[in-house]
mmCIF file of C-alpha atoms in Angstrom:
data_model
loop_
_atom_site.group_PDB
_atom_site.id
_atom_site.type_symbol
_atom_site.label_atom_id
_atom_site.label_comp_id
_atom_site.label_asym_id
_atom_site.label_seq_id
_atom_site.Cartn_x
_atom_site.Cartn_y
_atom_site.Cartn_z
ATOM 1 C CA MET A 1 -23.855 -9.927 18.463
ATOM 2 C CA THR A 2 -20.640 -11.480 19.392
ATOM 3 C CA ALA A 3 -17.374 -10.416 18.537
ATOM 4 C CA GLY A 4 -16.778 -12.787 16.053
ATOM 5 C CA VAL A 5 -13.463 -14.993 15.268
ATOM 6 C CA LEU A 6 -10.071 -14.430 13.703
ATOM 7 C CA LYS A 7 -10.522 -16.271 10.371
ATOM 8 C CA ALA A 8 -7.063 -17.507 8.816
ATOM 9 C CA PHE A 9 -7.426 -19.311 5.577
ATOM 10 C CA ALA A 10 -5.695 -22.722 4.368
ATOM 11 C CA ALA A 11 -2.974 -22.612 1.845
ATOM 12 C CA GLY A 12 -4.430 -25.242 0.089
ATOM 13 C CA ALA A 13 -7.950 -24.309 -0.317
ATOM 14 C CA LEU A 14 -6.855 -20.703 -1.129
ATOM 15 C CA LEU A 15 -4.870 -21.898 -3.734
ATOM 16 C CA THR A 16 -7.434 -24.186 -5.255
ATOM 17 C CA VAL A 17 -10.048 -21.637 -5.471
ATOM 18 C CA LEU A 18 -8.081 -18.784 -6.566
ATOM 19 C CA ALA A 19 -5.557 -20.830 -8.686
ATOM 20 C CA GLY A 20 -8.515 -21.901 -10.867
ATOM 21 C CA CYS A 21 -8.550 -18.717 -12.244
ATOM 22 C CA THR A 22 -4.675 -17.799 -11.869
ATOM 23 C CA SER A 23 -2.247 -20.490 -11.800
ATOM 24 C CA ALA A 24 -2.970 -21.935 -15.546
ATOM 25 C CA PRO A 25 -5.137 -18.657 -16.653
ATOM 26 C CA ALA A 26 -7.001 -18.767 -19.546
ATOM 27 C CA PRO A 27 -5.254 -16.146 -22.007
ATOM 28 C CA VAL A 28 -6.757 -12.926 -23.089
ATOM 29 C CA PRO A 29 -8.465 -14.342 -26.426
ATOM 30 C CA SER A 30 -6.363 -13.935 -29.639
ATOM 31 C CA PRO A 31 -7.424 -11.611 -31.902
ATOM 32 C CA SER A 32 -9.137 -12.476 -35.302
ATOM 33 C CA PRO A 33 -6.571 -13.118 -38.074
ATOM 34 C CA THR A 34 -6.735 -9.545 -39.447
ATOM 35 C CA VAL A 35 -3.771 -7.734 -38.400
ATOM 36 C CA SER A 36 -1.306 -6.290 -40.890
ATOM 37 C CA SER A 37 2.510 -6.781 -40.527
ATOM 38 C CA SER A 38 4.183 -4.541 -38.119
ATOM 39 C CA THR A 39 0.817 -3.220 -36.428
ATOM 40 C CA SER A 40 0.649 -5.502 -33.616
ATOM 41 C CA ALA A 41 0.439 -4.517 -30.250
ATOM 42 C CA LEU A 42 2.653 -7.210 -29.439
ATOM 43 C CA ALA A 43 5.706 -5.534 -31.051
ATOM 44 C CA LYS A 44 4.806 -2.093 -29.202
ATOM 45 C CA LEU A 45 4.130 -2.962 -25.715
ATOM 46 C CA GLY A 46 6.589 -3.062 -23.093
ATOM 47 C CA PRO A 47 6.759 -3.765 -19.248
ATOM 48 C CA GLY A 48 5.058 -0.980 -17.443
ATOM 49 C CA ASP A 49 2.663 -0.254 -19.887
ATOM 50 C CA CYS A 50 -1.325 -0.154 -19.072
ATOM 51 C CA LEU A 51 -4.066 -1.201 -20.928
ATOM 52 C CA GLY A 52 -7.932 -1.149 -20.692
ATOM 53 C CA ALA A 53 -10.250 -4.203 -20.692
ATOM 54 C CA LEU A 54 -9.635 -6.672 -23.055
ATOM 55 C CA ASP A 55 -12.194 -9.382 -21.962
ATOM 56 C CA ASP A 56 -14.756 -9.208 -24.686
ATOM 57 C CA GLY A 57 -12.945 -11.609 -26.873
ATOM 58 C CA SER A 58 -13.219 -9.153 -29.880
ATOM 59 C CA PHE A 59 -10.437 -6.866 -29.677
ATOM 60 C CA ASP A 60 -8.243 -6.119 -32.595
ATOM 61 C CA LEU A 61 -4.254 -6.383 -31.817
ATOM 62 C CA ALA A 62 -3.736 -3.608 -34.140
ATOM 63 C CA LYS A 63 -6.069 -1.192 -32.225
ATOM 64 C CA VAL A 64 -4.800 -2.140 -28.667
ATOM 65 C CA ALA A 65 -2.828 0.722 -27.373
ATOM 66 C CA SER A 66 -1.193 1.790 -24.135
ATOM 67 C CA THR A 67 -2.962 4.156 -21.353
ATOM 68 C CA SER A 68 -2.168 5.882 -18.309
ATOM 69 C CA CYS A 69 -1.154 3.869 -15.345
ATOM 70 C CA THR A 70 -2.428 6.391 -13.214
ATOM 71 C CA GLY A 71 -5.807 6.495 -14.908
ATOM 72 C CA PRO A 72 -8.451 3.717 -15.118
ATOM 73 C CA HIS A 73 -7.156 0.580 -16.819
ATOM 74 C CA HIS A 74 -7.486 -3.244 -16.364
ATOM 75 C CA TRP A 75 -3.909 -4.673 -17.014
ATOM 76 C CA GLU A 76 -0.561 -3.863 -16.696
ATOM 77 C CA VAL A 77 2.359 -5.383 -18.927
ATOM 78 C CA SER A 78 4.408 -7.487 -16.317
ATOM 79 C CA GLU A 79 7.037 -8.718 -18.952
ATOM 80 C CA VAL A 80 7.583 -9.432 -22.723
ATOM 81 C CA VAL A 81 9.021 -12.825 -23.668
ATOM 82 C CA PRO A 82 10.577 -13.484 -26.765
ATOM 83 C CA LEU A 83 9.300 -16.488 -28.881
ATOM 84 C CA THR A 84 11.374 -18.123 -31.059
ATOM 85 C CA GLY A 85 11.011 -20.307 -34.262
ATOM 86 C CA GLU A 86 10.266 -19.599 -38.239
ATOM 87 C CA ASP A 87 6.926 -21.252 -38.465
ATOM 88 C CA TYR A 88 3.928 -20.541 -36.409
ATOM 89 C CA PRO A 89 3.915 -23.469 -33.113
ATOM 90 C CA GLY A 90 0.599 -23.159 -32.946
ATOM 91 C CA ALA A 91 -2.129 -21.710 -30.198
ATOM 92 C CA ILE A 92 -1.477 -24.591 -27.622
ATOM 93 C CA ASP A 93 2.171 -24.630 -27.790
ATOM 94 C CA LEU A 94 2.470 -20.853 -27.223
ATOM 95 C CA LYS A 95 -0.109 -21.204 -24.395
ATOM 96 C CA GLN A 96 2.007 -23.699 -22.721
ATOM 97 C CA GLN A 97 5.065 -21.354 -23.178
ATOM 98 C CA ALA A 98 3.099 -18.388 -22.141
ATOM 99 C CA ASP A 99 1.783 -20.175 -18.727
ATOM 100 C CA ALA A 100 5.001 -20.846 -17.684
ATOM 101 C CA ASP A 101 6.864 -17.332 -18.151
ATOM 102 C CA CYS A 102 3.976 -15.440 -17.318
ATOM 103 C CA GLY A 103 3.426 -17.151 -13.878
ATOM 104 C CA THR A 104 7.016 -16.101 -12.906
ATOM 105 C CA ALA A 105 6.999 -12.550 -14.561
ATOM 106 C CA PHE A 106 3.782 -11.979 -12.319
ATOM 107 C CA ALA A 107 4.961 -13.069 -9.283
ATOM 108 C CA ASP A 108 8.170 -10.608 -9.862
ATOM 109 C CA TYR A 109 5.846 -7.545 -10.888
ATOM 110 C CA VAL A 110 3.217 -7.730 -8.370
ATOM 111 C CA GLY A 111 5.478 -9.437 -5.554
ATOM 112 C CA ALA A 112 3.022 -12.208 -4.869
ATOM 113 C CA GLU A 113 2.624 -15.639 -6.549
ATOM 114 C CA PRO A 114 -0.721 -16.135 -8.821
ATOM 115 C CA GLY A 115 -3.184 -17.736 -6.204
ATOM 116 C CA TYR A 116 -2.159 -15.849 -3.358
ATOM 117 C CA SER A 117 -2.764 -12.185 -5.051
ATOM 118 C CA ARG A 118 -5.910 -10.185 -5.438
ATOM 119 C CA TYR A 119 -4.883 -9.791 -8.987
ATOM 120 C CA LEU A 120 -5.008 -12.248 -11.909
ATOM 121 C CA PRO A 121 -2.142 -13.260 -14.684
ATOM 122 C CA SER A 122 -2.868 -13.366 -18.200
ATOM 123 C CA TYR A 123 -1.372 -12.912 -21.667
ATOM 124 C CA LEU A 124 -1.388 -11.557 -25.119
ATOM 125 C CA VAL A 125 -0.100 -13.897 -27.921
ATOM 126 C CA PRO A 126 0.161 -13.691 -31.363
ATOM 127 C CA ASP A 127 -2.032 -15.667 -33.740
ATOM 128 C CA GLU A 128 -0.906 -16.999 -37.117
ATOM 129 C CA THR A 129 -1.012 -13.540 -38.989
ATOM 130 C CA ALA A 130 0.667 -11.693 -36.570
ATOM 131 C CA TRP A 131 3.276 -14.406 -36.453
ATOM 132 C CA SER A 132 4.509 -13.337 -39.724
ATOM 133 C CA ASP A 133 5.872 -10.345 -38.373
ATOM 134 C CA PRO A 134 8.816 -11.099 -36.630
ATOM 135 C CA SER A 135 8.682 -8.049 -34.120
ATOM 136 C CA SER A 136 5.337 -9.699 -33.047
ATOM 137 C CA ARG A 137 6.727 -12.947 -32.021
ATOM 138 C CA ARG A 138 6.569 -12.251 -28.220
ATOM 139 C CA ALA A 139 4.199 -13.032 -25.451
ATOM 140 C CA VAL A 140 3.066 -9.893 -23.701
ATOM 141 C CA CYS A 141 2.532 -10.906 -19.950
ATOM 142 C CA LEU A 142 -0.157 -9.175 -18.040
ATOM 143 C CA ALA A 143 -1.446 -8.733 -14.273
ATOM 144 C CA GLY A 144 -4.708 -7.088 -13.494
ATOM 145 C CA SER A 145 -8.489 -7.629 -13.430
ATOM 146 C CA ALA A 146 -10.607 -8.495 -16.093
ATOM 147 C CA THR A 147 -13.633 -6.946 -14.037
ATOM 148 C CA GLU A 148 -11.881 -4.749 -11.593
ATOM 149 C CA GLU A 149 -10.996 -1.072 -13.023
ATOM 150 C CA LEU A 150 -7.637 -0.185 -11.690
ATOM 151 C CA ARG A 151 -6.627 3.526 -10.644
ATOM 152 C CA ALA A 152 -2.944 3.214 -9.999
ATOM 153 C CA SER A 153 -0.267 0.744 -10.623
ATOM 154 C CA ILE A 154 -0.325 -2.500 -9.426
ATOM 155 C CA LYS A 155 3.465 -3.159 -9.266
ATOM 156 C CA GLY A 156 4.785 -4.155 -5.879
ATOM 157 C CA ASP A 157 1.066 -4.565 -4.686
ATOM 158 C CA THR A 158 1.103 -7.702 -2.228
ATOM 159 C CA GLN A 159 -2.409 -7.078 -0.343
ATOM 160 C CA LEU A 160 -4.213 -9.899 -0.654
ATOM 161 C CA PHE A 161 -6.727 -8.651 1.700
ATOM 162 C CA ALA A 162 -9.404 -5.780 1.966
ATOM 163 C CA ARG A 163 -7.886 -2.365 2.632
ATOM 164 C CA ILE A 164 -9.434 -0.095 4.623
ATOM 165 C CA GLY A 165 -12.815 1.443 3.434
ATOM 166 C CA GLU A 166 -13.309 -1.589 0.800
ATOM 167 C CA CYS A 167 -15.989 -3.763 0.845
ATOM 168 C CA THR A 168 -16.403 -7.652 0.473
ATOM 169 C CA GLN A 169 -18.488 -10.360 -0.347
ATOM 170 C CA SER A 170 -17.695 -14.192 0.548
ATOM 171 C CA ASN A 171 -15.726 -16.221 -2.005
ATOM 172 C CA GLY A 172 -16.088 -19.469 -0.682
ATOM 173 C CA ALA A 173 -15.402 -20.636 3.246
ATOM 174 C CA ALA A 174 -11.629 -20.988 3.131
ATOM 175 C CA THR A 175 -10.575 -18.036 0.742
ATOM 176 C CA ALA A 176 -10.031 -14.558 1.104
ATOM 177 C CA PRO A 177 -13.463 -12.645 0.214
ATOM 178 C CA LYS A 178 -13.989 -10.556 -3.044
ATOM 179 C CA VAL A 179 -13.805 -7.213 -2.797
ATOM 180 C CA VAL A 180 -16.717 -5.287 -4.336
ATOM 181 C CA PRO A 181 -17.767 -1.545 -4.698
ATOM 182 C CA CYS A 182 -19.269 -0.609 -1.397
ATOM 183 C CA THR A 183 -22.305 0.655 -3.237
ATOM 184 C CA ARG A 184 -23.107 -2.961 -4.142
ATOM 185 C CA PRO A 185 -24.769 -5.185 -1.784
ATOM 186 C CA HIS A 186 -22.161 -6.798 0.295
ATOM 187 C CA GLU A 187 -21.223 -8.687 3.645
ATOM 188 C CA TYR A 188 -18.134 -6.924 5.378
ATOM 189 C CA GLU A 189 -16.314 -3.462 5.467
ATOM 190 C CA ALA A 190 -12.839 -3.172 6.459
ATOM 191 C CA TYR A 191 -12.280 -0.295 9.053
ATOM 192 C CA ALA A 192 -8.977 -1.104 10.754
ATOM 193 C CA GLU A 193 -5.610 -2.822 10.092
ATOM 194 C CA LYS A 194 -2.010 -3.611 11.616
ATOM 195 C CA GLN A 195 1.018 -4.669 9.786
ATOM 196 C CA TRP A 196 2.300 -7.648 11.664
ATOM 197 C CA THR A 197 6.175 -7.199 11.556
ATOM 198 C CA GLY A 198 7.389 -10.741 13.171
ATOM 199 C CA LYS A 199 9.509 -12.944 10.931
ATOM 200 C CA ALA A 200 6.756 -15.813 11.362
ATOM 201 C CA ALA A 201 2.928 -15.781 11.613
ATOM 202 C CA PRO A 202 1.354 -14.359 14.820
ATOM 203 C CA THR A 203 0.736 -17.286 17.526
ATOM 204 C CA LYS A 204 -3.069 -17.707 18.651
ATOM 205 C CA ALA A 205 -2.045 -15.754 21.590
ATOM 206 C CA GLU A 206 -0.862 -13.174 19.389
ATOM 207 C CA SER A 207 -3.305 -13.237 17.378
ATOM 208 C CA GLU A 208 -6.060 -13.024 19.720
ATOM 209 C CA LYS A 209 -4.359 -10.080 21.404
ATOM 210 C CA LEU A 210 -4.017 -8.104 18.244
ATOM 211 C CA TYR A 211 -7.712 -8.943 17.431
ATOM 212 C CA THR A 212 -8.590 -7.364 20.830
ATOM 213 C CA GLU A 213 -6.177 -3.991 20.797
ATOM 214 C CA VAL A 214 -6.828 -3.586 16.893
ATOM 215 C CA CYS A 215 -10.234 -5.000 16.211
ATOM 216 C CA VAL A 216 -12.472 -4.528 19.180
ATOM 217 C CA LYS A 217 -11.184 -1.188 19.953
ATOM 218 C CA GLU A 218 -11.279 0.410 16.571
ATOM 219 C CA PHE A 219 -15.092 -0.984 16.111
ATOM 220 C CA THR A 220 -16.439 1.222 18.651
ATOM 221 C CA LYS A 221 -14.802 4.264 17.180
ATOM 222 C CA PHE A 222 -15.664 3.341 13.546
ATOM 223 C CA VAL A 223 -19.486 2.163 14.211
ATOM 224 C CA GLY A 224 -20.194 4.336 17.356
ATOM 225 C CA ILE A 225 -21.219 1.577 19.569
ATOM 226 C CA ASP A 226 -19.343 -1.316 21.270
ATOM 227 C CA VAL A 227 -19.533 -4.665 19.460
ATOM 228 C CA GLY A 228 -21.249 -6.240 22.403
ATOM 229 C CA ARG A 229 -24.321 -3.990 21.704
ATOM 230 C CA SER A 230 -24.095 -3.898 17.981
ATOM 231 C CA ARG A 231 -26.197 -5.631 15.400
ATOM 232 C CA TYR A 232 -22.885 -6.254 13.314
ATOM 233 C CA GLU A 233 -20.059 -8.674 14.128
ATOM 234 C CA ILE A 234 -16.330 -8.487 13.693
ATOM 235 C CA ALA A 235 -14.661 -10.893 11.027
ATOM 236 C CA ALA A 236 -10.691 -10.331 10.956
ATOM 237 C CA PHE A 237 -8.173 -12.046 8.469
ATOM 238 C CA VAL A 238 -4.608 -12.798 8.991
ATOM 239 C CA ALA A 239 -2.390 -15.052 6.689
ATOM 240 C CA PRO A 240 -1.885 -18.457 8.312
ATOM 241 C CA ALA A 241 1.353 -19.934 9.311
ATOM 242 C CA ASP A 242 1.480 -22.669 6.928
ATOM 243 C CA ALA A 243 0.964 -20.178 4.127
ATOM 244 C CA TRP A 244 2.781 -17.373 5.563
ATOM 245 C CA ASP A 245 5.856 -17.149 3.002
ATOM 246 C CA LYS A 246 3.254 -17.785 0.285
ATOM 247 C CA ILE A 247 1.018 -15.068 1.077
ATOM 248 C CA ALA A 248 3.029 -11.747 1.274
ATOM 249 C CA ASP A 249 0.090 -9.708 2.674
ATOM 250 C CA HIS A 250 0.926 -9.711 6.433
ATOM 251 C CA ARG A 251 -1.688 -7.463 7.985
ATOM 252 C CA LEU A 252 -4.420 -8.082 10.399
ATOM 253 C CA VAL A 253 -7.834 -6.703 8.861
ATOM 254 C CA CYS A 254 -10.556 -6.078 10.800
ATOM 255 C CA THR A 255 -14.134 -6.239 8.985
ATOM 256 C CA VAL A 256 -17.498 -5.201 9.947
ATOM 257 C CA GLY A 257 -21.031 -6.361 8.874
ATOM 258 C CA THR A 258 -22.848 -9.897 8.890
ATOM 259 C CA ALA A 259 -22.292 -13.278 7.029
ATOM 260 C CA GLY A 260 -24.946 -13.668 4.408
ATOM 261 C CA GLY A 261 -25.848 -10.089 4.757
ATOM 262 C CA THR A 262 -26.682 -7.443 2.042
ATOM 263 C CA LEU A 263 -25.245 -4.244 3.319
ATOM 264 C CA THR A 264 -25.129 -1.242 0.782
ATOM 265 C CA GLY A 265 -23.013 1.849 1.876
ATOM 266 C CA SER A 266 -20.770 2.093 4.985
ATOM 267 C CA VAL A 267 -21.820 1.321 8.664
ATOM 268 C CA LYS A 268 -19.557 4.069 9.661
ATOM 269 C CA GLY A 269 -21.182 5.983 12.495
ATOM 270 C CA SER A 270 -24.578 3.904 12.267
ATOM 271 C CA LYS A 271 -24.347 2.887 16.114
ATOM 272 C CA GLU A 272 -25.965 -0.036 15.516
#
């Protein structure tokens, strides 16, 4: 197999695909109007609190409670934004306020803008019944994932590309691959990385040098055979120059696998 190519993602393409889910995120569905006064989670949650899954559209705000950020969770509260007014402004108005405020809160909390992070922003806002309690007139901004179970706080987690030991599946030709469990079918597995400490993106020559010194060298150690004789290829990822200031993840990440493949488990030590 060939040694693969160094892949850099175009900022526009990356933003287009990922921002479809993040830059104007659909909020976590508002609960049915059965919340009694002073029981809404909106009055109790604060920045740094963590929550479980809220993506089935049928949860009750009165039953939403924080959980440990060091254990399984899906969402973290990035900020709480006060909402003003005596009369209920309506779902559309609240959505517009939350879209603007929570996008900024997400960037401050995670360290990367929506669309340039492996996580998504969302929010909780009051329905008309919850609005009757002044203490619930708040937008609770969230950062996390509706599908991936988190095991530690994501505050300050700027990494976009896969971490060593994580496996990926294509997420579009010009976007960062989606991280999936290695026990599920996947295309590539991350096995090496190196932080680029330069103030600007590496040049083509610097990228190629990194690729050889890190990806090619570590491939032999990881798989147990050199890449020229392996059935697998290398796909390496680094943020491109035109998105360097947007993408906070400045690592070169080396992955091994086959495009369109259906690997299951790790190829470590396979000697294939």
